[in-house]
Amino acid sequence: MKFTINKDEFLKALLNSSKIIQSKNTDAILNMLKLEIFDDRLEITGSNGEITIKSIIPRYKDDKTLIRDIQIGGILINAHMITEIIRRIDGDEVNFIVEDNSLAKIQNLKSNFNLNVTRVEEYRDIDFDENGTHLILNRNDFVLAISQTSFASSIKENRDVLKCVNIESDGNEIIFTATDGARLARRIINNSENGQTFNVNVPAKTINEVVKSLTDETEIELYINENKVLFKLNNCVIIMTIVLGSYPNTRNIIPHNYYYRLEVNTQDFLKALDRVVLLSIDRENIVKLTMNEEEVTVSSRSPQIGDAIELLQIYKYQGERLEISFNVEYVSQAIRVLKSEEVILSFLGEMKPFTITSKNDDKVIQLVTPVRTF
């Protein structure tokens, strides 16, 4: 196995495939990258067991030769060491030569490194077959759906499905849902052109890693089956393992009719919350929202420290007087991901879950459970 390759393209692909490799793996093979050279491309595969990234460098790109002097073959090599060597080595090209399937020589005019390598057959089998439900989605729609939902997934819950984003399609629309039991986030994107149905749970942490790789695409091609989701991107393939199990039925949780409605300026409201929460440290960031048609205030109180109250200047309120307490972090996160200048908080009562929505986008909804205070 041997090849001479453009250094910058090599480094970019190494970084992309190795970024999900954890520093301490119980399986030593997962500390390695699989390098396979073919007549027309170099494939670099990295995996942490839950997500696999295969970066592809074509031999030619825009009439420019990226790889030359090829001898077909494959090996496994330490991900950290090969990436750091290529990062620090000078020059425009790198020579990569493997001897006896055991030693890789990484060279240019100034530098010479020798790294032990492992036979490619030692790598775990990874299913790169493009099978299952086939989708083509707008990149911006997909990234927005993940950013507006994944934060609401659980990080402590024992049930693995609550650490996921549930992605479900009824043939007409795709619904992204995440919940940790105390809050819920949902985003809907149109799927009428596809018409296929599916329901999968994808780990929130893993899908956010995938999103980081969606930089050059305007569209995303996916294949979804009962075991995996495969993303086919520009010169990159990403596979993530889905989590088996039934996601909680959340369709009937979100109310459709409300008795109280508060419309606020996003930045004014967030700044008010940020100020009053200073005095609720020993109460787990709980603040109280008090509303009537004459005034709206947010307040907090700590027996050990003192109290704070903030009067909102810009608002519209409909309904009788209402007091409701909530975790300020949950509400602030929900508001920020909406990316709207104005948001609407809709209530049924002081201990009923309430919703937070964008004034200009009805495809996304956030739901928060209030907190009982005494």
Short mmCIF file of C-alpha atoms in Angstrom, two decimals:
data_model
loop_
_atom_site.label_atom_id
_atom_site.label_comp_id
_atom_site.label_asym_id
_atom_site.label_seq_id
_atom_site.Cartn_x
_atom_site.Cartn_y
_atom_site.Cartn_z
CA MET A 1 0.00 0.00 0.00
CA LYS A 2 1.30 3.45 -0.86
CA PHE A 3 0.23 6.88 -2.09
CA THR A 4 1.35 10.50 -2.30
CA ILE A 5 -1.35 12.94 -1.23
CA ASN A 6 -2.11 16.63 -0.87
CA LYS A 7 -1.38 17.41 2.78
CA ASP A 8 -4.23 19.85 3.39
CA GLU A 9 -6.88 17.51 1.96
CA PHE A 10 -5.40 14.60 3.92
CA LEU A 11 -5.48 16.55 7.19
CA LYS A 12 -9.06 17.75 6.62
CA ALA A 13 -10.26 14.19 6.12
CA LEU A 14 -8.28 12.85 9.10
CA LEU A 15 -9.75 15.51 11.38
CA ASN A 16 -13.27 14.81 10.16
CA SER A 17 -13.07 11.05 10.69
CA SER A 18 -11.19 11.17 14.00
CA LYS A 19 -13.22 13.86 15.77
CA ILE A 20 -15.68 11.33 17.22
CA ILE A 21 -12.95 8.96 18.48
CA GLN A 22 -12.81 9.07 22.26
CA SER A 23 -9.49 9.47 24.05
CA LYS A 24 -9.91 6.34 26.16
CA ASN A 25 -11.53 3.36 24.47
CA THR A 26 -11.74 -0.06 26.09
CA ASP A 27 -11.63 -1.46 22.55
CA ALA A 28 -8.17 -0.58 21.21
CA ILE A 29 -9.37 -0.92 17.63
CA LEU A 30 -11.63 2.10 18.16
CA ASN A 31 -8.53 4.22 18.77
CA MET A 32 -7.58 3.60 15.14
CA LEU A 33 -8.53 4.94 11.74
CA LYS A 34 -9.01 2.63 8.78
CA LEU A 35 -7.18 3.90 5.68
CA GLU A 36 -8.03 2.24 2.37
CA ILE A 37 -6.59 3.42 -0.94
CA PHE A 38 -8.31 2.57 -4.22
CA ASP A 39 -7.62 3.52 -7.83
CA ASP A 40 -9.83 6.59 -7.65
CA ARG A 41 -9.98 7.59 -3.95
CA LEU A 42 -8.74 7.33 -0.36
CA GLU A 43 -11.26 6.34 2.33
CA ILE A 44 -10.62 7.19 6.00
CA THR A 45 -12.99 5.60 8.51
CA GLY A 46 -13.29 6.34 12.22
CA SER A 47 -15.80 5.05 14.76
CA ASN A 48 -16.65 5.20 18.46
CA GLY A 49 -19.16 2.34 18.33
CA GLU A 50 -22.20 4.64 18.11
CA ILE A 51 -21.24 6.82 15.17
CA THR A 52 -18.99 6.11 12.18
CA ILE A 53 -17.57 8.70 9.81
CA LYS A 54 -16.01 7.74 6.48
CA SER A 55 -14.26 10.62 4.74
CA ILE A 56 -13.49 10.24 1.05
CA ILE A 57 -10.70 12.04 -0.82
CA PRO A 58 -11.07 11.69 -4.60
CA ARG A 59 -7.97 11.21 -6.71
CA TYR A 60 -8.89 14.25 -8.79
CA LYS A 61 -10.76 17.40 -7.83
CA ASP A 62 -11.48 20.33 -10.16
CA ASP A 63 -8.75 19.24 -12.61
CA LYS A 64 -6.29 19.06 -9.72
CA THR A 65 -4.52 15.83 -8.76
CA LEU A 66 -4.88 15.18 -5.02
CA ILE A 67 -3.48 11.62 -4.91
CA ARG A 68 -0.80 9.99 -7.09
CA ASP A 69 1.64 7.06 -7.10
CA ILE A 70 -1.04 4.68 -5.83
CA GLN A 71 -0.63 1.09 -4.70
CA ILE A 72 -3.98 -0.31 -3.54
CA GLY A 73 -4.31 -1.55 0.04
CA GLY A 74 -5.56 -0.84 3.54
CA ILE A 75 -4.34 -0.63 7.13
CA LEU A 76 -5.38 0.52 10.61
CA ILE A 77 -3.36 3.32 12.19
CA ASN A 78 -3.51 5.22 15.50
CA ALA A 79 -5.94 8.09 14.94
CA HIS A 80 -4.30 10.61 17.26
CA MET A 81 -0.73 10.04 16.06
CA ILE A 82 -1.39 10.12 12.32
CA THR A 83 -3.54 13.25 12.68
CA GLU A 84 -0.94 15.10 14.75
CA ILE A 85 1.90 14.10 12.41
CA ILE A 86 0.06 15.38 9.34
CA ARG A 87 -1.01 18.52 11.21
CA ARG A 88 2.60 19.44 12.08
CA ILE A 89 4.49 18.24 9.03
CA ASP A 90 5.61 20.88 6.51
CA GLY A 91 5.14 20.82 2.74
CA ASP A 92 2.32 20.51 0.25
CA GLU A 93 2.43 16.73 -0.16
CA VAL A 94 2.96 13.66 2.01
CA ASN A 95 4.27 10.24 0.99
CA PHE A 96 2.57 7.32 2.75
CA ILE A 97 4.16 3.87 2.34
CA VAL A 98 3.25 0.66 4.19
CA GLU A 99 5.74 -2.19 4.50
CA ASP A 100 4.72 -5.77 5.35
CA ASN A 101 1.32 -4.57 6.64
CA SER A 102 3.06 -3.64 9.88
CA LEU A 103 4.89 -0.33 9.43
CA ALA A 104 3.79 2.93 7.83
CA LYS A 105 6.40 5.39 6.61
CA ILE A 106 5.15 8.98 6.51
CA GLN A 107 7.61 11.17 4.66
CA ASN A 108 8.33 14.34 2.76
CA LEU A 109 11.52 16.20 1.88
CA LYS A 110 12.14 17.26 5.51
CA SER A 111 10.47 14.70 7.78
CA ASN A 112 10.33 10.95 8.22
CA PHE A 113 7.98 9.16 10.64
CA ASN A 114 7.50 5.43 11.17
CA LEU A 115 4.27 4.22 12.78
CA ASN A 116 3.23 0.69 13.66
CA VAL A 117 0.01 -0.32 11.91
CA THR A 118 -2.51 -3.17 12.16
CA ARG A 119 -3.99 -5.35 9.46
CA VAL A 120 -7.20 -3.88 8.05
CA GLU A 121 -9.04 -7.16 8.63
CA GLU A 122 -8.97 -6.46 12.38
CA TYR A 123 -11.47 -3.60 12.03
CA ARG A 124 -15.06 -4.23 13.05
CA ASP A 125 -17.62 -4.84 10.30
CA ILE A 126 -19.62 -1.70 9.52
CA ASP A 127 -22.71 -1.79 7.33
CA PHE A 128 -22.41 0.96 4.72
CA ASP A 129 -25.26 -0.42 2.59
CA GLU A 130 -27.66 2.28 1.42
CA ASN A 131 -30.93 0.58 2.33
CA GLY A 132 -34.16 1.49 4.08
CA THR A 133 -36.28 4.63 3.78
CA HIS A 134 -34.61 7.11 1.44
CA LEU A 135 -34.94 10.85 2.16
CA ILE A 136 -33.54 14.05 0.73
CA LEU A 137 -33.90 16.99 3.13
CA ASN A 138 -32.95 20.63 3.04
CA ARG A 139 -29.82 21.06 5.16
CA ASN A 140 -30.99 24.22 6.93
CA ASP A 141 -34.35 22.65 7.81
CA PHE A 142 -32.67 19.59 9.29
CA VAL A 143 -30.04 21.52 11.27
CA LEU A 144 -32.68 23.87 12.65
CA ALA A 145 -34.90 20.96 13.70
CA ILE A 146 -32.04 19.34 15.63
CA SER A 147 -30.92 22.59 17.28
CA GLN A 148 -34.49 23.41 18.37
CA THR A 149 -35.15 19.99 19.93
CA SER A 150 -32.04 18.08 21.00
CA PHE A 151 -31.29 20.36 23.98
CA ALA A 152 -34.50 19.14 25.67
CA SER A 153 -33.38 15.50 25.75
CA SER A 154 -32.35 13.98 29.05
CA ILE A 155 -28.76 13.68 30.25
CA LYS A 156 -29.58 11.84 33.50
CA GLU A 157 -32.60 9.66 32.77
CA ASN A 158 -31.97 5.90 32.90
CA ARG A 159 -34.22 5.28 29.89
CA ASP A 160 -32.04 5.54 26.83
CA VAL A 161 -34.89 6.69 24.60
CA LEU A 162 -35.20 9.92 26.62
CA LYS A 163 -31.59 10.71 25.74
CA CYS A 164 -32.68 10.73 22.11
CA VAL A 165 -34.38 12.86 19.54
CA ASN A 166 -37.36 10.98 18.17
CA ILE A 167 -37.75 11.45 14.41
CA GLU A 168 -41.10 10.33 13.05
CA SER A 169 -42.81 10.68 9.69
CA ASP A 170 -46.45 10.06 8.85
CA GLY A 171 -45.78 10.52 5.13
CA ASN A 172 -46.75 14.18 5.07
CA GLU A 173 -44.43 15.75 7.63
CA ILE A 174 -41.42 14.84 9.75
CA ILE A 175 -41.74 15.48 13.48
CA PHE A 176 -38.62 15.94 15.65
CA THR A 177 -39.32 15.54 19.39
CA ALA A 178 -37.16 15.56 22.51
CA THR A 179 -38.18 15.47 26.17
CA ASP A 180 -36.61 14.84 29.55
CA GLY A 181 -39.95 14.53 31.32
CA ALA A 182 -40.00 18.12 32.60
CA ARG A 183 -39.92 19.85 29.23
CA LEU A 184 -40.54 19.02 25.59
CA ALA A 185 -39.36 20.46 22.29
CA ARG A 186 -40.95 19.72 18.92
CA ARG A 187 -40.21 20.84 15.37
CA ILE A 188 -42.11 19.89 12.21
CA ILE A 189 -40.73 20.01 8.68
CA ASN A 190 -42.59 19.24 5.48
CA ASN A 191 -42.22 15.76 3.95
CA SER A 192 -45.06 15.70 1.45
CA GLU A 193 -42.79 14.99 -1.54
CA ASN A 194 -41.51 11.77 0.00
CA GLY A 195 -44.60 10.14 1.50
CA GLN A 196 -42.71 7.48 3.49
CA THR A 197 -43.33 6.61 7.13
CA PHE A 198 -40.76 5.79 9.81
CA ASN A 199 -40.10 6.24 13.54
CA VAL A 200 -36.56 6.18 14.97
CA ASN A 201 -34.76 7.31 18.11
CA VAL A 202 -31.35 8.90 17.53
CA PRO A 203 -29.05 9.77 20.47
CA ALA A 204 -29.08 13.55 20.93
CA LYS A 205 -25.35 13.71 21.59
CA THR A 206 -24.60 11.71 18.45
CA ILE A 207 -26.93 13.62 16.13
CA ASN A 208 -25.33 16.88 17.26
CA GLU A 209 -21.95 15.48 16.18
CA VAL A 210 -23.47 14.70 12.80
CA VAL A 211 -24.73 18.27 12.47
CA LYS A 212 -21.16 19.55 12.89
CA SER A 213 -20.25 17.76 9.65
CA LEU A 214 -23.08 19.31 7.63
CA THR A 215 -21.11 22.31 6.42
CA ASP A 216 -20.90 22.12 2.61
CA GLU A 217 -24.28 20.67 1.70
CA THR A 218 -27.48 22.37 0.62
CA GLU A 219 -29.31 19.02 0.76
CA ILE A 220 -28.85 15.93 2.93
CA GLU A 221 -29.39 12.43 1.63
CA LEU A 222 -30.43 9.88 4.28
CA TYR A 223 -31.20 6.19 4.49
CA ILE A 224 -33.14 5.02 7.56
CA ASN A 225 -33.72 1.42 8.59
CA GLU A 226 -34.36 -0.51 11.81
CA ASN A 227 -30.67 -0.46 12.83
CA LYS A 228 -29.08 2.74 11.57
CA VAL A 229 -29.36 6.11 9.93
CA LEU A 230 -26.91 6.70 7.07
CA PHE A 231 -26.08 10.23 5.94
CA LYS A 232 -24.61 10.50 2.45
CA LEU A 233 -22.80 13.84 2.16
CA ASN A 234 -20.24 15.45 -0.12
CA ASN A 235 -17.19 13.17 0.12
CA CYS A 236 -18.36 11.83 3.48
CA VAL A 237 -20.63 9.06 4.79
CA ILE A 238 -21.86 9.07 8.39
CA ILE A 239 -23.60 6.15 10.09
CA MET A 240 -25.25 6.37 13.48
CA THR A 241 -26.82 3.58 15.48
CA ILE A 242 -30.43 4.10 16.51
CA VAL A 243 -31.77 3.35 19.99
CA LEU A 244 -34.42 0.65 20.13
CA GLY A 245 -37.54 1.07 22.21
CA SER A 246 -40.83 2.94 22.13
CA TYR A 247 -40.64 6.68 22.55
CA PRO A 248 -43.21 8.17 24.95
CA ASN A 249 -46.46 9.17 23.29
CA THR A 250 -46.26 12.96 23.42
CA ARG A 251 -48.89 13.82 20.83
CA ASN A 252 -51.58 14.66 23.38
CA ILE A 253 -49.35 16.52 25.84
CA ILE A 254 -49.38 19.85 24.04
CA PRO A 255 -52.60 21.82 24.73
CA HIS A 256 -54.58 23.38 21.90
CA ASN A 257 -56.60 25.93 23.88
CA TYR A 258 -55.29 28.41 26.45
CA TYR A 259 -56.77 30.80 29.02
CA TYR A 260 -53.77 33.13 29.36
CA ARG A 261 -51.41 34.54 26.75
CA LEU A 262 -48.26 36.64 27.20
CA GLU A 263 -46.35 38.13 24.29
CA VAL A 264 -42.90 39.54 25.13
CA ASN A 265 -39.82 40.95 23.47
CA THR A 266 -37.27 38.15 23.53
CA GLN A 267 -34.20 40.11 24.59
CA ASP A 268 -36.02 42.17 27.24
CA PHE A 269 -37.53 39.05 28.78
CA LEU A 270 -34.27 37.07 28.75
CA LYS A 271 -32.36 39.96 30.35
CA ALA A 272 -34.99 40.28 33.06
CA LEU A 273 -34.79 36.55 33.80
CA ASP A 274 -31.01 36.71 33.85
CA ARG A 275 -31.05 39.49 36.45
CA VAL A 276 -33.61 38.12 38.89
CA VAL A 277 -32.22 34.57 38.81
CA LEU A 278 -29.14 35.86 40.63
CA LEU A 279 -31.08 35.64 43.90
CA SER A 280 -32.49 32.15 43.40
CA ILE A 281 -29.22 30.19 43.61
CA ASP A 282 -30.32 28.05 46.54
CA ARG A 283 -33.69 27.40 44.91
CA GLU A 284 -32.44 25.70 41.74
CA ASN A 285 -32.92 28.71 39.45
CA ILE A 286 -36.64 29.05 40.08
CA VAL A 287 -38.33 32.37 39.26
CA LYS A 288 -41.95 33.52 39.47
CA LEU A 289 -43.84 35.17 36.65
CA THR A 290 -46.78 37.30 37.80
CA MET A 291 -49.16 38.60 35.13
CA ASN A 292 -52.21 40.76 34.80
CA GLU A 293 -53.34 43.29 32.22
CA GLU A 294 -51.84 46.20 34.18
CA GLU A 295 -48.33 44.80 34.75
CA VAL A 296 -46.09 41.77 34.31
CA THR A 297 -43.20 41.02 36.68
CA VAL A 298 -40.58 38.32 37.14
CA SER A 299 -39.23 37.79 40.63
CA SER A 300 -37.15 35.51 42.82
CA ARG A 301 -36.61 35.14 46.53
CA SER A 302 -33.96 33.49 48.67
CA PRO A 303 -34.41 33.36 52.46
CA GLN A 304 -30.64 33.45 52.88
CA ILE A 305 -29.85 36.20 50.37
CA GLY A 306 -32.85 38.41 49.63
CA ASP A 307 -35.28 38.99 46.80
CA ALA A 308 -35.45 40.59 43.36
CA ILE A 309 -38.27 41.83 41.15
CA GLU A 310 -38.23 43.07 37.56
CA LEU A 311 -41.04 44.93 35.82
CA LEU A 312 -41.42 44.16 32.11
CA GLN A 313 -41.69 47.23 29.91
CA ILE A 314 -42.72 45.61 26.61
CA TYR A 315 -45.50 43.03 26.66
CA LYS A 316 -49.05 42.13 25.66
CA TYR A 317 -51.13 40.07 28.07
CA GLN A 318 -54.56 38.49 27.77
CA GLY A 319 -56.34 36.78 30.66
CA GLU A 320 -57.03 36.97 34.38
CA ARG A 321 -54.27 37.42 36.94
CA LEU A 322 -51.87 34.48 36.98
CA GLU A 323 -48.75 33.49 38.93
CA ILE A 324 -46.54 30.69 37.70
CA SER A 325 -43.06 29.54 38.74
CA PHE A 326 -40.56 27.73 36.55
CA ASN A 327 -36.96 26.67 36.05
CA VAL A 328 -35.41 29.71 34.37
CA GLU A 329 -32.83 27.60 32.51
CA TYR A 330 -35.56 25.57 30.82
CA VAL A 331 -37.44 28.68 29.72
CA SER A 332 -34.33 30.58 28.61
CA GLN A 333 -33.07 27.68 26.50
CA ALA A 334 -36.47 27.20 24.90
CA ILE A 335 -36.71 30.89 24.01
CA ARG A 336 -33.18 31.17 22.60
CA VAL A 337 -33.52 28.29 20.15
CA LEU A 338 -36.63 29.87 18.65
CA LYS A 339 -34.45 32.68 17.27
CA SER A 340 -37.38 35.08 17.23
CA GLU A 341 -37.58 38.76 18.19
CA GLU A 342 -40.85 38.12 20.00
CA VAL A 343 -42.16 34.98 21.69
CA ILE A 344 -45.55 33.94 23.03
CA LEU A 345 -46.07 32.13 26.34
CA SER A 346 -49.45 30.41 26.57
CA PHE A 347 -50.91 29.06 29.85
CA LEU A 348 -53.77 26.90 31.11
CA GLY A 349 -53.15 27.43 34.82
CA GLU A 350 -50.50 27.81 37.50
CA MET A 351 -49.59 24.09 37.60
CA LYS A 352 -50.33 23.13 34.00
CA PRO A 353 -47.52 22.78 31.42
CA PHE A 354 -47.21 25.93 29.31
CA THR A 355 -45.93 26.49 25.80
CA ILE A 356 -43.41 28.88 24.29
CA THR A 357 -43.72 29.62 20.60
CA SER A 358 -42.33 31.95 17.99
CA LYS A 359 -44.65 34.68 16.79
CA ASN A 360 -43.68 34.01 13.16
CA ASP A 361 -43.09 30.24 13.04
CA ASP A 362 -45.83 27.77 13.95
CA LYS A 363 -43.71 24.71 13.09
CA VAL A 364 -41.81 24.74 16.39
CA ILE A 365 -43.18 24.54 19.92
CA GLN A 366 -41.56 24.34 23.35
CA LEU A 367 -43.37 23.03 26.42
CA VAL A 368 -42.24 23.50 30.04
CA THR A 369 -43.67 22.07 33.25
CA PRO A 370 -44.01 24.68 36.02
CA VAL A 371 -42.61 24.25 39.51
CA ARG A 372 -44.64 24.33 42.73
CA THR A 373 -43.47 26.95 45.22
CA PHE A 374 -44.59 27.78 48.74
#
